[in-house]
Coordinates of C-alpha atoms in Angstrom, one line a residue:
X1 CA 7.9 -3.6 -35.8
X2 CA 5.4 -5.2 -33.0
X3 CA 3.9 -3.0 -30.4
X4 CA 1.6 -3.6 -27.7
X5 CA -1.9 -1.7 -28.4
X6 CA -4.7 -1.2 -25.7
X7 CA -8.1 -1.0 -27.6
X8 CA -10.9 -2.0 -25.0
X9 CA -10.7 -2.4 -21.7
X10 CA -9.1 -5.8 -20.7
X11 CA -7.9 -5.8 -24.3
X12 CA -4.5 -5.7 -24.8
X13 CA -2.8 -6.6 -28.3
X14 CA 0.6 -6.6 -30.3
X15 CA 0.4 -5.8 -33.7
X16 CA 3.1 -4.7 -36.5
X17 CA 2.9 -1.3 -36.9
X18 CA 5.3 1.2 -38.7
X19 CA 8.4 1.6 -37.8
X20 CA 9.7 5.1 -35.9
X21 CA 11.3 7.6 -38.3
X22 CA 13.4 10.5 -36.8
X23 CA 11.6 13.9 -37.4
X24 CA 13.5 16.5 -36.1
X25 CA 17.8 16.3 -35.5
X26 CA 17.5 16.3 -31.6
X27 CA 16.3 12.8 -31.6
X28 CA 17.1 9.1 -31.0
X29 CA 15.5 5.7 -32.3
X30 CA 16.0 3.4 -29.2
X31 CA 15.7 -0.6 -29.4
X32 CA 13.9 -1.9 -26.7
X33 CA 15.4 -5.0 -24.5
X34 CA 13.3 -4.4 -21.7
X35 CA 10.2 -3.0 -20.6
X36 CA 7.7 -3.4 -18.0
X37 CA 3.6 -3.0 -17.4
X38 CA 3.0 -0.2 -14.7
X39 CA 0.2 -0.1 -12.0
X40 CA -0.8 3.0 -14.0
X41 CA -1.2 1.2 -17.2
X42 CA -3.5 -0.8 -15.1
X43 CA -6.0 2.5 -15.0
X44 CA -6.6 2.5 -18.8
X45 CA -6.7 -1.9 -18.7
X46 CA -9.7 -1.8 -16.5
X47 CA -11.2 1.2 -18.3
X48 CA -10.9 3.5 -15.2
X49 CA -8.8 6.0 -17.3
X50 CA -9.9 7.1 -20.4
X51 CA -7.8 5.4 -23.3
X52 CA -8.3 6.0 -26.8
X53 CA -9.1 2.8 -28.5
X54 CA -6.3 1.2 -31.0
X55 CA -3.5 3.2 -29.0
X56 CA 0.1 2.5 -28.2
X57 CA 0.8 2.1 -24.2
X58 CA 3.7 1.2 -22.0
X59 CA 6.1 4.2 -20.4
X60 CA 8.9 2.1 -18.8
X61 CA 11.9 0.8 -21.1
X62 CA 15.9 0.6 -21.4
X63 CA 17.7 0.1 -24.7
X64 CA 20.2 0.0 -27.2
X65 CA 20.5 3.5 -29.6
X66 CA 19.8 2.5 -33.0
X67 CA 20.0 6.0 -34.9
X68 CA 20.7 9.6 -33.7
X69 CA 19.7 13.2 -35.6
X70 CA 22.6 15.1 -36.5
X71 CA 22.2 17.5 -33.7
X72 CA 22.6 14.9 -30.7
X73 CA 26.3 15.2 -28.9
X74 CA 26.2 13.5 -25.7
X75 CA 24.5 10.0 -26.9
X76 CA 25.6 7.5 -30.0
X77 CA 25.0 4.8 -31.7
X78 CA 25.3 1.3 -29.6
X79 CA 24.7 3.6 -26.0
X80 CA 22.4 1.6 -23.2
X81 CA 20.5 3.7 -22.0
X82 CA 17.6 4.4 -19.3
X83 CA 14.9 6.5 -20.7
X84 CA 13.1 8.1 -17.8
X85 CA 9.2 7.9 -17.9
X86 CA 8.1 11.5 -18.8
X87 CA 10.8 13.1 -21.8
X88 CA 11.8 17.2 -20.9
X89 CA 13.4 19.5 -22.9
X90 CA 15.8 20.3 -20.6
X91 CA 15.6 24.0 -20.9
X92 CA 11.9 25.6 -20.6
X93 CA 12.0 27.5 -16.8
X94 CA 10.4 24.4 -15.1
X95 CA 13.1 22.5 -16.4
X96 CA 15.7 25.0 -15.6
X97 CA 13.8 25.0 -12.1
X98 CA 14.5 21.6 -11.7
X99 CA 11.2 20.0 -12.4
X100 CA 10.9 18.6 -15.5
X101 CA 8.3 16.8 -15.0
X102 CA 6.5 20.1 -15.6
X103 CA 8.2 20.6 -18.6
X104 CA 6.4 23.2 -21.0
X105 CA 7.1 21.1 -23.8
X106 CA 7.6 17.7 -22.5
X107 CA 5.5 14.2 -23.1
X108 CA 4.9 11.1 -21.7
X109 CA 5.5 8.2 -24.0
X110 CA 2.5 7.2 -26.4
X111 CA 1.7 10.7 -26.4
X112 CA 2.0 13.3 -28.8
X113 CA 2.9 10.7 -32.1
X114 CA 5.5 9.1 -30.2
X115 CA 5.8 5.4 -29.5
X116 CA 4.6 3.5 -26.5
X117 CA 7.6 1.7 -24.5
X118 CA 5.9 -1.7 -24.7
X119 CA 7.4 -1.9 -28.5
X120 CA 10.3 -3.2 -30.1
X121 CA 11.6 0.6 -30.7
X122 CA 10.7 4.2 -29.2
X123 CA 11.5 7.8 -30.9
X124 CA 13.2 9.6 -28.3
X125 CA 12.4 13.7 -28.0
X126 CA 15.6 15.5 -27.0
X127 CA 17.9 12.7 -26.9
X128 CA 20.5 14.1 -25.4
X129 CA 18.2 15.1 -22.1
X130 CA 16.2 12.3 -22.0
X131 CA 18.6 9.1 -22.8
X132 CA 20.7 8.3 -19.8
X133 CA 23.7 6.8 -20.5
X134 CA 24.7 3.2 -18.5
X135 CA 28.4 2.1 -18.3
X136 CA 28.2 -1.3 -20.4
X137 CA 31.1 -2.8 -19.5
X138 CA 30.8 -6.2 -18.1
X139 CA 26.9 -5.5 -18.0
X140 CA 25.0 -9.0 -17.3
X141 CA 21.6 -8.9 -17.8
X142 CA 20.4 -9.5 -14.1
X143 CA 22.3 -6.0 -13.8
X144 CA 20.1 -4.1 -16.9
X145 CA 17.0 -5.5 -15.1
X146 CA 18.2 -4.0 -12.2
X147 CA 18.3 -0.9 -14.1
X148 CA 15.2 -0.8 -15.3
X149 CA 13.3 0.4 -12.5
X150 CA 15.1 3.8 -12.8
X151 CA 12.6 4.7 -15.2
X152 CA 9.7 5.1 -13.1
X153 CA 9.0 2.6 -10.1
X154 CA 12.0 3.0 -8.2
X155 CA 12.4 6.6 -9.3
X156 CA 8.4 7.5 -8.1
X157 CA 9.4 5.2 -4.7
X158 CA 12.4 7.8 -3.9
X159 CA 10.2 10.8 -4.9
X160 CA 7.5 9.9 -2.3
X161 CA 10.0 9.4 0.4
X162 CA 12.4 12.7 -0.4
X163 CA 8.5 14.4 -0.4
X164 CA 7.7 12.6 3.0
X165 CA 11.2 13.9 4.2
X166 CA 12.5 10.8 5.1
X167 CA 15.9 11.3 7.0
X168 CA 18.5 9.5 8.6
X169 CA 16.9 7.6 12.2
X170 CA 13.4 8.8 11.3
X171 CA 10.2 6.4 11.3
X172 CA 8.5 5.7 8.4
X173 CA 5.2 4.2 7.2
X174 CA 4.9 2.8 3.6
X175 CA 1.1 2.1 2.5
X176 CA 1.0 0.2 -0.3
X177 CA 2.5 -3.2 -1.3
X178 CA 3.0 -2.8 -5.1
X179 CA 5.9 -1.9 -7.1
X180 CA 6.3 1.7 -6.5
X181 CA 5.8 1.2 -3.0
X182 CA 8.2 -1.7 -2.0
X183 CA 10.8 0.7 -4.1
X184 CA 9.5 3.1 -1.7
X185 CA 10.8 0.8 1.4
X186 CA 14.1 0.6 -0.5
X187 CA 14.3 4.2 -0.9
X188 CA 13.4 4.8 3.0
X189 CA 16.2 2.2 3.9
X190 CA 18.5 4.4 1.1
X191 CA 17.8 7.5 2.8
X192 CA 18.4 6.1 6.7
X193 CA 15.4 5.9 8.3
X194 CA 16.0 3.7 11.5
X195 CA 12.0 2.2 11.5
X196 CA 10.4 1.3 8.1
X197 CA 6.6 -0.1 8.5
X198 CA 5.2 -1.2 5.5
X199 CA 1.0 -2.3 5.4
X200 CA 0.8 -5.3 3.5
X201 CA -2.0 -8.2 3.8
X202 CA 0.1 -10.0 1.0
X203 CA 3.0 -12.7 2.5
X204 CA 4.8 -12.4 -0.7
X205 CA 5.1 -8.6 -1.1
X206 CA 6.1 -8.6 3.0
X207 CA 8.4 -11.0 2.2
X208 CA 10.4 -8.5 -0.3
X209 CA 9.8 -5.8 2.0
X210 CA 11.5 -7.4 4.5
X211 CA 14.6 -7.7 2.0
X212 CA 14.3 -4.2 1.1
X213 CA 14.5 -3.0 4.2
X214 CA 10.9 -3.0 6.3
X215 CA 11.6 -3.4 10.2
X216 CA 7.8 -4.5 10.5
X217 CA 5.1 -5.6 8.9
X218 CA 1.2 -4.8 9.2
X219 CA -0.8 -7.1 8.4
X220 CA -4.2 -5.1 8.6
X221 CA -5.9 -2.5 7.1
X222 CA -7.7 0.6 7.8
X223 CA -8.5 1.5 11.7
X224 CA -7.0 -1.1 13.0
X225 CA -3.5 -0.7 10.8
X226 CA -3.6 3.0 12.7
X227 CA -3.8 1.7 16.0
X228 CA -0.9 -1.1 14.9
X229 CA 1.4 1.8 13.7
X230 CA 0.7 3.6 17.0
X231 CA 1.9 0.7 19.0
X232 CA 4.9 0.1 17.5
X233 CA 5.8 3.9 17.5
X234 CA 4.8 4.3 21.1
X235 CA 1.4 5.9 20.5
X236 CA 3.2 8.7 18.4
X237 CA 3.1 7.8 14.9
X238 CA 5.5 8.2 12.1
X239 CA 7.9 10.8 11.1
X240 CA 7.2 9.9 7.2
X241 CA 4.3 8.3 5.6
X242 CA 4.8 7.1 1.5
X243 CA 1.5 6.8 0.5
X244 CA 2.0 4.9 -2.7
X245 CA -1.6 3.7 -3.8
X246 CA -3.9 6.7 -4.9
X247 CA -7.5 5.5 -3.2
X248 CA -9.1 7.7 -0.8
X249 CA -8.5 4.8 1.9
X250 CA -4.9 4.8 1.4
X251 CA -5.0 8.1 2.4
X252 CA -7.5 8.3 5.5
X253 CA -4.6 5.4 6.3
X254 CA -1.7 8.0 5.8
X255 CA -3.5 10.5 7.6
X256 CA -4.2 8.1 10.7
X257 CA 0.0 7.0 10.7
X258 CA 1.6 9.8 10.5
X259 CA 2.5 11.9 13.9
X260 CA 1.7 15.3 14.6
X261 CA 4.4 17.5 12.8
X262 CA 4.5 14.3 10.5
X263 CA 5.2 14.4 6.5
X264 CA 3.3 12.7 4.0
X265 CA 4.8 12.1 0.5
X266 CA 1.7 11.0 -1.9
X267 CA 2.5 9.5 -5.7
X268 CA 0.3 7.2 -6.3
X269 CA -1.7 8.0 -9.2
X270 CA -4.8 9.3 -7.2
X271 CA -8.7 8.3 -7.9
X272 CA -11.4 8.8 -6.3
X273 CA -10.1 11.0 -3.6
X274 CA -11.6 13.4 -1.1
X275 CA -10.3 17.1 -1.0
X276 CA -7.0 17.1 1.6
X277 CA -8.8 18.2 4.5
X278 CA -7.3 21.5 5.2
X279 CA -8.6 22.2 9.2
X280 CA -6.9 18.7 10.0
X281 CA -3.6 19.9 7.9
X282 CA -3.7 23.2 10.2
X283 CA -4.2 21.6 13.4
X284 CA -2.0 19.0 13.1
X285 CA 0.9 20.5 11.2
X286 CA 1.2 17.4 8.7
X287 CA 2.9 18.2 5.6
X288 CA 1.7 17.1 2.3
X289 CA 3.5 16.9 -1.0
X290 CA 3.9 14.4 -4.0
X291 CA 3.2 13.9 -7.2
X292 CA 4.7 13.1 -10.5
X293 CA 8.0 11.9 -10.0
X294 CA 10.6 14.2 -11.7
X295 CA 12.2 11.0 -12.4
X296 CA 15.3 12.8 -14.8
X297 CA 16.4 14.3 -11.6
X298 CA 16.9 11.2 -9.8
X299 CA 18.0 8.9 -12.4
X300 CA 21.9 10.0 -11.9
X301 CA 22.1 9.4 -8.4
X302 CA 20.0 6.7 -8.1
X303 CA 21.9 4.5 -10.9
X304 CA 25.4 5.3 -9.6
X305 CA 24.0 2.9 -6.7
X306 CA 22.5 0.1 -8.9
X307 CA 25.5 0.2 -10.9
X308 CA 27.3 0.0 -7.0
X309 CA 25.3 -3.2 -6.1
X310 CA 23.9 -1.0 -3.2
X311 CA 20.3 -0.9 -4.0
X312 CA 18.5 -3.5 -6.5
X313 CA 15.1 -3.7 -6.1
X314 CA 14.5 -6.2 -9.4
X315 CA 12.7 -8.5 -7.2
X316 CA 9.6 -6.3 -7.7
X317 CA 9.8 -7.9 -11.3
X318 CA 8.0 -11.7 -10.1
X319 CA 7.0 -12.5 -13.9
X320 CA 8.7 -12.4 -17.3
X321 CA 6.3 -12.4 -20.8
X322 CA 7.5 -12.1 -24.1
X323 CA 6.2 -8.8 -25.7
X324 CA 4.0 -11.1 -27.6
X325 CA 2.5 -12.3 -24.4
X326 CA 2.2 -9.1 -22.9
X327 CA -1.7 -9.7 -22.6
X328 CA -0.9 -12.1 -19.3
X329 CA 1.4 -10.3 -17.6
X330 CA -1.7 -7.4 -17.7
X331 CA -4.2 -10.2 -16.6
X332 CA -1.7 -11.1 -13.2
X333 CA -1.1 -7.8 -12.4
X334 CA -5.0 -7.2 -12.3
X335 CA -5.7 -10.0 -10.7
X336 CA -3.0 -9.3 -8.3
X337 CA -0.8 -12.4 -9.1
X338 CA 2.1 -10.7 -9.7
X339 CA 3.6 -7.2 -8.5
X340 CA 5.1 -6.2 -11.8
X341 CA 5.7 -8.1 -15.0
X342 CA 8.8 -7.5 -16.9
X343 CA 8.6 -8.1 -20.8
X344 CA 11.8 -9.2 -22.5
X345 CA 11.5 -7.6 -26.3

């Protein structure tokens, strides 16, 4: 089978390599129809996070079962199913706990010996916890892209506005124009909030935030996108702040936004960061909480609305590649061309 392999930086290839093989009866072979690149997967591309050269990448995919060990009951042969970004066991105590992400003996895909989800197939760890199950009945395929974003971008978007306590009529500040956070703008909307800001210097990304639900649009950065957000919150700030990029101005933005009392909800994939500044934390009373998205906790609730119609935020995906042509959907999202590729295996 073809998978994509990262071996350099800026070096992304797709080569044959051998086939998955189940190893243990709790598992599933899935056939990938669609995966996506990540603004993570950008990390190891530009060599910021350490990747092992001649190694499998991806983490985002939905597909068809091809083959199940004889101890899985809950998924067969010919299921579609979403396969959420991080795979739990379902029953260590962080599991049981309801965070899986934390999961004692969990992975993340191309980890551990299994595949990467930027492949024609992926070996699934504890099938029956990790493959979730899509009605297929008059399923079109505008309606499995739709569905794709459950596995991570839409899921981490909800997790950094249920962290930032987003609630109904509450104000809320989204920093950060990718993927994760214009599904963060959709989540806010989701979840009620009456005043959704979203910092963008892009007109295309502020275009789909405006269909996902942004009520304004800051067109600024730093300083001067604080003193914005003050103005159109009546020199308060904001109830909720999603800071959904990971950079250490990102955050000296979040801290400016939000109000006193305010909650920031952080998930992107931090670098380069300064330690949270405690004395501010304290004075202020801002709440701070984020991280990996326990996406196999939101993946129920979140599809019953795709599924509904109610929330589809597949306009993230603004190019299609082959998996062959993988290697330029990478090269736009670097060069910030496009906000997500989606790649059609």
């Amino acid at each position: 089978m073809k998978a994509a392999i990262i071996h350099a930086p800026f070096d992304i290839r797709v080569a044959d390599v051998p086939e998955p093989q189940l190893t243990r009866g709790d598992e599933a072979i899935v056939r990938v129809t669609h995966s996506c690149v990540c603004g993570s997967d950008l990390w190891s591309y530009r060599g910021v996070s350490d990747a092992i050269g001649g190694s499998r990448i991806g983490h985002e995919s939905i597909g068809i079962v091809d083959r199940v060990g004889p101890e899985v009951r809950r998924v067969s042969v010919g299921d579609l199913v979403v396969l959420p970004f991080f795979a739990s066991d379902g029953t260590c105590p962080e599991c049981r706990a309801g965070y899986p992400i934390a999961c004692r003996n969990g992975t993340f895909w191309a980890t551990n010996g299994y595949d990467g989800a930027q492949g024609e197939k992926v070996r699934v760890p504890y099938a029956d916890v990790n493959c979730f199950v899509v009605p297929q009945d008059g399923l079109s395929d505008a309606m499995m892209v739709s569905l794709l974003p459950l596995a991570d971008v839409l899921s981490t978007g909800h997790h950094a506005a249920v962290c930032a306590r987003v609630r109904p009529g509450g104000t809320v500040a989204v920093v950060g124009d990718g993927a994760v956070g214009l599904c963060g703008v959709a989540a806010a909307r989701r979840l009620g909030a009456s005043q959704i800001i979203l910092v963008s210097t892009h007109e295309a990304r502020a275009e789909i935030g405006e269909r996902f639900g942004a009520t304004d649009i800051v067109r600024v950065r730093g300083e001067a996108a604080v003193h914005r957000i003050a103005e159109l919150t009546g020199d308060l700030g904001v109830d909720s702040v999603l800071e959904c990029v990971g950079t250490d101005d990102a955050f000296r933005l979040a801290w400016g936004a939000a109000r006193r009392g305010g909650d920031i909800g952080f998930v992107g994939v931090p670098h380069s960061i300064a330690d949270l500044p405690v004395g501010r934390m304290f004075r202020s009373g801002i709440g701070v909480k984020g991280g990996i998205a326990p996406a196999a906790v939101y993946i129920p609730e979140l599809m019953r609305d795709v599924l509904a119609g109610t929330l589809d935020v597949s306009a993230v995906f603004d190019l299609t590649v082959s998996l062959d042509d993988i290697a330029t959907g990478y090269r736009a999202m670097h060069e910030r061309a496009a906000i997500k590729a989606l790649v059609r295996t």
